[in-house]
Amino acid sequence: MYENIIFDISGPIATITLNRPQVYNALSTALIREITQAIEVAANEDAIRVIILTGSGDKAFCSGADLKAGMDAGLTSLGESLRENYNPMILAIRNAEKPVICRMNGVAAGAGMSLALSCDIIIANKEAYMSELFVGIGLMPDAGSMFFLPRIVGLQKAFELCSTGRKIYMDEALNLGLVSKIIPYEELDQAVAELVSYYKTAPTKAIGKMKKVLNQSFNSSIDKILEHEANNQDILGKTHDFAEGVMAFLQKRKPAFRGK
């Protein structure tokens, strides 16, 4: 079914692996559409409670757009390519009401950096780097970087990183808040597994609603956010996990959340 990704579902965990290592997992149209489809499948499957996005190999998470493939396909409109392919992929990740963990196994450059930043948490290979390298070919960052980057690092730093396209090594990325944790490559799977072990037993619906309202927080007034909180809290107050959480608190035991 999939030719450019490996899509594995193991119980409550869905893992999507970009699988074009020969081109450092560069984003072709086919790869983008498969990522989008897999994210939507995972987001809509109630049994899945956490999504992992990673790349094959130890060199690159994603090296950005596959420029050669685009030229070979006769791409004439970059804007249409973004609207039809990249933008739906990024929105699928942000609209998924489940945690999406980026296992950044290697370099994340160009649209690959945008893809990583669209995830909720990034656990990164300490030897990797990020780069908004678009300026090197006379373009501006896209696929969401112009949204995510200033919100994470501030306007001036975002301008510097975008306008120079310089490499951001992982110590700096951690200090800037671009990644959540940096780990030696050989320890990466263990670090991701520890995080996944938390999310796969967490109250998934509550986390999904948190993500939904956080997405709106920079573009809403305080009164709108307060109303979003009230509306979503009303929904969550009717869930199994809320009832279980209260009962566990009263009984002084660990809650057994079911993501329902």
Short mmCIF file of N, CA and C in Angstrom, two decimals, residues 130-247:
data_model
loop_
_atom_site.label_atom_id
_atom_site.label_comp_id
_atom_site.label_asym_id
_atom_site.label_seq_id
_atom_site.Cartn_x
_atom_site.Cartn_y
_atom_site.Cartn_z
N MET A 130 19.77 21.14 12.30
CA MET A 130 18.62 21.67 11.57
C MET A 130 19.10 22.84 10.72
N SER A 131 18.34 23.13 9.67
CA SER A 131 18.69 24.28 8.83
C SER A 131 17.49 24.72 8.01
N GLU A 132 17.22 26.02 8.05
CA GLU A 132 16.22 26.62 7.15
C GLU A 132 16.95 27.04 5.88
N LEU A 133 17.33 26.07 5.07
CA LEU A 133 18.28 26.33 3.99
C LEU A 133 17.66 26.93 2.73
N PHE A 134 16.40 27.31 2.79
CA PHE A 134 15.70 27.83 1.61
C PHE A 134 16.41 29.01 0.96
N VAL A 135 16.98 29.90 1.79
CA VAL A 135 17.60 31.10 1.23
C VAL A 135 18.72 30.77 0.26
N GLY A 136 19.33 29.58 0.41
CA GLY A 136 20.41 29.17 -0.47
C GLY A 136 19.98 28.94 -1.90
N ILE A 137 18.67 28.77 -2.12
CA ILE A 137 18.17 28.65 -3.50
C ILE A 137 17.19 29.78 -3.82
N GLY A 138 17.27 30.86 -3.03
CA GLY A 138 16.47 32.04 -3.33
C GLY A 138 15.01 31.93 -2.96
N LEU A 139 14.70 31.12 -1.95
CA LEU A 139 13.32 30.97 -1.50
C LEU A 139 13.19 31.33 -0.03
N MET A 140 11.96 31.46 0.42
CA MET A 140 11.68 31.66 1.84
C MET A 140 11.24 30.34 2.45
N PRO A 141 11.40 30.15 3.76
CA PRO A 141 10.91 28.92 4.39
C PRO A 141 9.42 28.74 4.18
N ASP A 142 9.00 27.48 4.07
CA ASP A 142 7.58 27.19 3.90
C ASP A 142 7.21 25.95 4.69
N ALA A 143 6.08 25.35 4.38
CA ALA A 143 5.57 24.16 5.07
C ALA A 143 5.43 24.41 6.57
N GLY A 144 5.15 25.66 6.94
CA GLY A 144 4.84 25.97 8.33
C GLY A 144 5.96 26.59 9.12
N SER A 145 7.18 26.63 8.60
CA SER A 145 8.29 27.19 9.38
C SER A 145 8.05 28.65 9.77
N MET A 146 7.41 29.42 8.89
CA MET A 146 7.18 30.82 9.20
C MET A 146 6.15 31.00 10.31
N PHE A 147 5.41 29.95 10.60
CA PHE A 147 4.46 29.94 11.72
C PHE A 147 5.14 29.44 12.98
N PHE A 148 5.79 28.28 12.89
CA PHE A 148 6.36 27.64 14.08
C PHE A 148 7.57 28.38 14.63
N LEU A 149 8.48 28.77 13.75
CA LEU A 149 9.78 29.27 14.20
C LEU A 149 9.69 30.51 15.08
N PRO A 150 9.00 31.58 14.67
CA PRO A 150 8.96 32.76 15.56
C PRO A 150 8.24 32.50 16.87
N ARG A 151 7.32 31.56 16.88
CA ARG A 151 6.63 31.24 18.13
C ARG A 151 7.54 30.52 19.11
N ILE A 152 8.52 29.81 18.58
CA ILE A 152 9.45 29.07 19.45
C ILE A 152 10.63 29.92 19.87
N VAL A 153 11.24 30.64 18.92
CA VAL A 153 12.52 31.32 19.21
C VAL A 153 12.41 32.84 19.24
N GLY A 154 11.26 33.41 18.88
CA GLY A 154 11.12 34.86 18.82
C GLY A 154 11.41 35.38 17.41
N LEU A 155 10.97 36.61 17.17
CA LEU A 155 11.01 37.18 15.82
C LEU A 155 12.42 37.42 15.31
N GLN A 156 13.29 38.03 16.13
CA GLN A 156 14.63 38.35 15.64
C GLN A 156 15.46 37.10 15.37
N LYS A 157 15.39 36.14 16.27
CA LYS A 157 16.15 34.91 16.05
C LYS A 157 15.60 34.15 14.85
N ALA A 158 14.28 34.15 14.70
CA ALA A 158 13.67 33.48 13.54
C ALA A 158 14.16 34.13 12.25
N PHE A 159 14.22 35.46 12.22
CA PHE A 159 14.71 36.14 11.03
C PHE A 159 16.15 35.74 10.73
N GLU A 160 16.98 35.71 11.77
CA GLU A 160 18.38 35.33 11.56
C GLU A 160 18.50 33.92 10.99
N LEU A 161 17.78 32.97 11.59
CA LEU A 161 17.88 31.58 11.14
C LEU A 161 17.34 31.41 9.72
N CYS A 162 16.28 32.13 9.41
CA CYS A 162 15.70 32.01 8.06
C CYS A 162 16.56 32.71 7.01
N SER A 163 17.07 33.89 7.33
CA SER A 163 17.77 34.68 6.32
C SER A 163 19.21 34.23 6.09
N THR A 164 19.78 33.48 7.03
CA THR A 164 21.12 32.94 6.82
C THR A 164 21.10 31.47 6.40
N GLY A 165 20.09 30.74 6.83
CA GLY A 165 20.02 29.31 6.52
C GLY A 165 21.13 28.50 7.16
N ARG A 166 21.77 29.06 8.19
CA ARG A 166 22.92 28.38 8.80
C ARG A 166 22.49 27.11 9.53
N LYS A 167 23.46 26.25 9.77
CA LYS A 167 23.19 25.02 10.50
C LYS A 167 22.98 25.32 11.98
N ILE A 168 21.97 24.69 12.54
CA ILE A 168 21.68 24.82 13.97
C ILE A 168 22.00 23.47 14.60
N TYR A 169 23.12 23.39 15.28
CA TYR A 169 23.50 22.13 15.90
C TYR A 169 22.68 21.92 17.17
N MET A 170 22.66 20.69 17.64
CA MET A 170 21.66 20.29 18.61
C MET A 170 21.79 20.96 19.97
N ASP A 171 22.99 21.29 20.41
CA ASP A 171 23.10 22.00 21.68
C ASP A 171 22.38 23.35 21.60
N GLU A 172 22.56 24.05 20.49
CA GLU A 172 21.87 25.33 20.31
C GLU A 172 20.37 25.11 20.14
N ALA A 173 20.00 24.08 19.36
CA ALA A 173 18.58 23.79 19.15
C ALA A 173 17.87 23.53 20.47
N LEU A 174 18.54 22.81 21.37
CA LEU A 174 17.96 22.54 22.69
C LEU A 174 17.81 23.83 23.48
N ASN A 175 18.83 24.69 23.46
CA ASN A 175 18.77 25.96 24.19
C ASN A 175 17.68 26.88 23.65
N LEU A 176 17.46 26.81 22.34
CA LEU A 176 16.43 27.66 21.71
C LEU A 176 15.02 27.10 21.90
N GLY A 177 14.91 25.86 22.34
CA GLY A 177 13.60 25.24 22.49
C GLY A 177 13.08 24.60 21.22
N LEU A 178 13.96 24.43 20.23
CA LEU A 178 13.55 23.81 18.97
C LEU A 178 13.35 22.30 19.12
N VAL A 179 14.08 21.70 20.04
CA VAL A 179 13.92 20.28 20.33
C VAL A 179 13.71 20.10 21.83
N SER A 180 13.11 19.00 22.23
CA SER A 180 12.82 18.75 23.64
C SER A 180 13.98 18.06 24.35
N LYS A 181 14.70 17.23 23.62
CA LYS A 181 15.79 16.46 24.23
C LYS A 181 16.75 16.04 23.14
N ILE A 182 18.06 16.03 23.46
CA ILE A 182 19.06 15.53 22.52
C ILE A 182 19.73 14.31 23.15
N ILE A 183 19.89 13.27 22.32
CA ILE A 183 20.31 11.96 22.80
C ILE A 183 21.32 11.38 21.81
N PRO A 184 22.36 10.70 22.29
CA PRO A 184 23.23 9.97 21.35
C PRO A 184 22.40 9.00 20.52
N TYR A 185 22.78 8.82 19.27
CA TYR A 185 21.96 8.03 18.36
C TYR A 185 21.64 6.64 18.91
N GLU A 186 22.63 6.01 19.54
CA GLU A 186 22.42 4.64 20.03
C GLU A 186 21.43 4.59 21.20
N GLU A 187 21.11 5.73 21.80
CA GLU A 187 20.14 5.78 22.90
C GLU A 187 18.79 6.36 22.48
N LEU A 188 18.68 6.69 21.19
CA LEU A 188 17.49 7.39 20.71
C LEU A 188 16.23 6.55 20.86
N ASP A 189 16.29 5.30 20.48
CA ASP A 189 15.11 4.44 20.57
C ASP A 189 14.63 4.30 22.02
N GLN A 190 15.56 4.16 22.93
CA GLN A 190 15.18 4.02 24.34
C GLN A 190 14.50 5.29 24.85
N ALA A 191 15.04 6.46 24.48
CA ALA A 191 14.45 7.72 24.93
C ALA A 191 13.05 7.92 24.36
N VAL A 192 12.87 7.57 23.10
CA VAL A 192 11.54 7.67 22.49
C VAL A 192 10.58 6.69 23.14
N ALA A 193 11.07 5.47 23.39
CA ALA A 193 10.22 4.44 24.01
C ALA A 193 9.75 4.87 25.39
N GLU A 194 10.60 5.54 26.15
CA GLU A 194 10.22 6.01 27.48
C GLU A 194 9.11 7.05 27.38
N LEU A 195 9.22 7.95 26.41
CA LEU A 195 8.19 8.96 26.23
C LEU A 195 6.89 8.33 25.75
N VAL A 196 7.01 7.39 24.82
CA VAL A 196 5.83 6.70 24.30
C VAL A 196 5.12 5.92 25.41
N SER A 197 5.90 5.34 26.32
CA SER A 197 5.28 4.56 27.40
C SER A 197 4.40 5.43 28.28
N TYR A 198 4.74 6.70 28.38
CA TYR A 198 3.87 7.63 29.11
C TYR A 198 2.60 7.93 28.30
N TYR A 199 2.77 8.34 27.06
CA TYR A 199 1.62 8.79 26.27
C TYR A 199 0.64 7.66 25.93
N LYS A 200 1.14 6.44 25.82
CA LYS A 200 0.22 5.36 25.44
C LYS A 200 -0.72 4.98 26.58
N THR A 201 -0.44 5.45 27.80
CA THR A 201 -1.33 5.19 28.93
C THR A 201 -1.89 6.49 29.52
N ALA A 202 -1.68 7.59 28.83
CA ALA A 202 -2.16 8.89 29.30
C ALA A 202 -3.61 9.11 28.85
N PRO A 203 -4.28 10.14 29.39
CA PRO A 203 -5.64 10.45 28.96
C PRO A 203 -5.63 11.12 27.58
N THR A 204 -5.72 10.32 26.55
CA THR A 204 -5.50 10.78 25.18
C THR A 204 -6.45 11.90 24.77
N LYS A 205 -7.70 11.80 25.14
CA LYS A 205 -8.66 12.84 24.74
C LYS A 205 -8.31 14.19 25.38
N ALA A 206 -7.88 14.16 26.63
CA ALA A 206 -7.49 15.40 27.28
C ALA A 206 -6.27 16.02 26.59
N ILE A 207 -5.30 15.18 26.24
CA ILE A 207 -4.10 15.67 25.56
C ILE A 207 -4.46 16.22 24.18
N GLY A 208 -5.38 15.54 23.50
CA GLY A 208 -5.83 16.02 22.19
C GLY A 208 -6.49 17.38 22.27
N LYS A 209 -7.30 17.59 23.29
CA LYS A 209 -7.96 18.90 23.46
C LYS A 209 -6.95 19.97 23.84
N MET A 210 -5.95 19.60 24.66
CA MET A 210 -4.87 20.55 24.97
C MET A 210 -4.21 21.04 23.68
N LYS A 211 -3.88 20.09 22.82
CA LYS A 211 -3.21 20.42 21.56
C LYS A 211 -4.09 21.32 20.71
N LYS A 212 -5.37 21.01 20.65
CA LYS A 212 -6.30 21.79 19.85
C LYS A 212 -6.36 23.25 20.30
N VAL A 213 -6.46 23.47 21.61
CA VAL A 213 -6.57 24.83 22.12
C VAL A 213 -5.22 25.55 22.05
N LEU A 214 -4.11 24.84 22.30
CA LEU A 214 -2.80 25.46 22.15
C LEU A 214 -2.57 25.93 20.72
N ASN A 215 -3.08 25.18 19.74
CA ASN A 215 -2.97 25.62 18.34
C ASN A 215 -3.61 26.97 18.12
N GLN A 216 -4.65 27.28 18.89
CA GLN A 216 -5.42 28.52 18.72
C GLN A 216 -4.90 29.66 19.58
N SER A 217 -3.96 29.36 20.48
CA SER A 217 -3.64 30.32 21.54
C SER A 217 -2.99 31.61 21.04
N PHE A 218 -2.18 31.54 19.99
CA PHE A 218 -1.50 32.74 19.53
C PHE A 218 -2.38 33.61 18.63
N ASN A 219 -3.51 33.06 18.22
CA ASN A 219 -4.36 33.80 17.29
C ASN A 219 -5.72 34.14 17.89
N SER A 220 -5.85 34.02 19.20
CA SER A 220 -7.13 34.25 19.87
C SER A 220 -6.94 35.21 21.03
N SER A 221 -8.01 35.91 21.36
CA SER A 221 -8.00 36.77 22.54
C SER A 221 -8.18 35.91 23.78
N ILE A 222 -7.92 36.50 24.94
CA ILE A 222 -8.05 35.76 26.18
C ILE A 222 -9.49 35.28 26.40
N ASP A 223 -10.46 36.09 26.03
CA ASP A 223 -11.85 35.66 26.25
C ASP A 223 -12.22 34.48 25.35
N LYS A 224 -11.65 34.42 24.14
CA LYS A 224 -11.93 33.30 23.26
C LYS A 224 -11.26 32.02 23.78
N ILE A 225 -10.04 32.16 24.28
CA ILE A 225 -9.37 30.99 24.83
C ILE A 225 -10.10 30.48 26.07
N LEU A 226 -10.58 31.40 26.91
CA LEU A 226 -11.35 30.99 28.09
C LEU A 226 -12.59 30.20 27.68
N GLU A 227 -13.23 30.64 26.59
CA GLU A 227 -14.42 29.93 26.12
C GLU A 227 -14.05 28.58 25.52
N HIS A 228 -12.93 28.53 24.78
CA HIS A 228 -12.45 27.24 24.26
C HIS A 228 -12.16 26.27 25.41
N GLU A 229 -11.55 26.78 26.46
CA GLU A 229 -11.26 25.95 27.63
C GLU A 229 -12.55 25.40 28.23
N ALA A 230 -13.54 26.29 28.37
CA ALA A 230 -14.81 25.87 28.97
C ALA A 230 -15.51 24.82 28.12
N ASN A 231 -15.56 25.05 26.80
CA ASN A 231 -16.24 24.12 25.90
C ASN A 231 -15.57 22.75 25.91
N ASN A 232 -14.25 22.74 25.83
CA ASN A 232 -13.55 21.46 25.77
C ASN A 232 -13.52 20.76 27.12
N GLN A 233 -13.48 21.55 28.20
CA GLN A 233 -13.51 20.93 29.52
C GLN A 233 -14.86 20.26 29.77
N ASP A 234 -15.91 20.84 29.21
CA ASP A 234 -17.24 20.23 29.33
C ASP A 234 -17.28 18.87 28.65
N ILE A 235 -16.62 18.78 27.48
CA ILE A 235 -16.52 17.50 26.76
C ILE A 235 -15.72 16.50 27.57
N LEU A 236 -14.58 16.93 28.08
CA LEU A 236 -13.70 16.03 28.83
C LEU A 236 -14.32 15.57 30.14
N GLY A 237 -15.17 16.40 30.72
CA GLY A 237 -15.83 16.04 31.97
C GLY A 237 -16.80 14.89 31.84
N LYS A 238 -17.10 14.52 30.59
CA LYS A 238 -18.02 13.40 30.34
C LYS A 238 -17.29 12.14 29.89
N THR A 239 -15.95 12.15 29.96
CA THR A 239 -15.18 11.00 29.48
C THR A 239 -14.94 9.98 30.60
N HIS A 240 -14.63 8.76 30.14
CA HIS A 240 -14.24 7.70 31.08
C HIS A 240 -13.00 8.10 31.87
N ASP A 241 -12.03 8.72 31.18
CA ASP A 241 -10.77 9.01 31.84
C ASP A 241 -10.91 10.04 32.95
N PHE A 242 -11.83 10.98 32.80
CA PHE A 242 -12.07 11.93 33.89
C PHE A 242 -12.64 11.21 35.11
N ALA A 243 -13.63 10.36 34.87
CA ALA A 243 -14.23 9.61 35.98
C ALA A 243 -13.19 8.73 36.65
N GLU A 244 -12.37 8.07 35.83
CA GLU A 244 -11.33 7.20 36.36
C GLU A 244 -10.28 8.01 37.13
N GLY A 245 -9.92 9.17 36.61
CA GLY A 245 -8.93 10.00 37.27
C GLY A 245 -9.38 10.47 38.64
N VAL A 246 -10.65 10.87 38.73
CA VAL A 246 -11.20 11.31 40.01
C VAL A 246 -11.25 10.14 41.00
N MET A 247 -11.73 8.99 40.52
CA MET A 247 -11.84 7.82 41.38
C MET A 247 -10.45 7.39 41.89
#
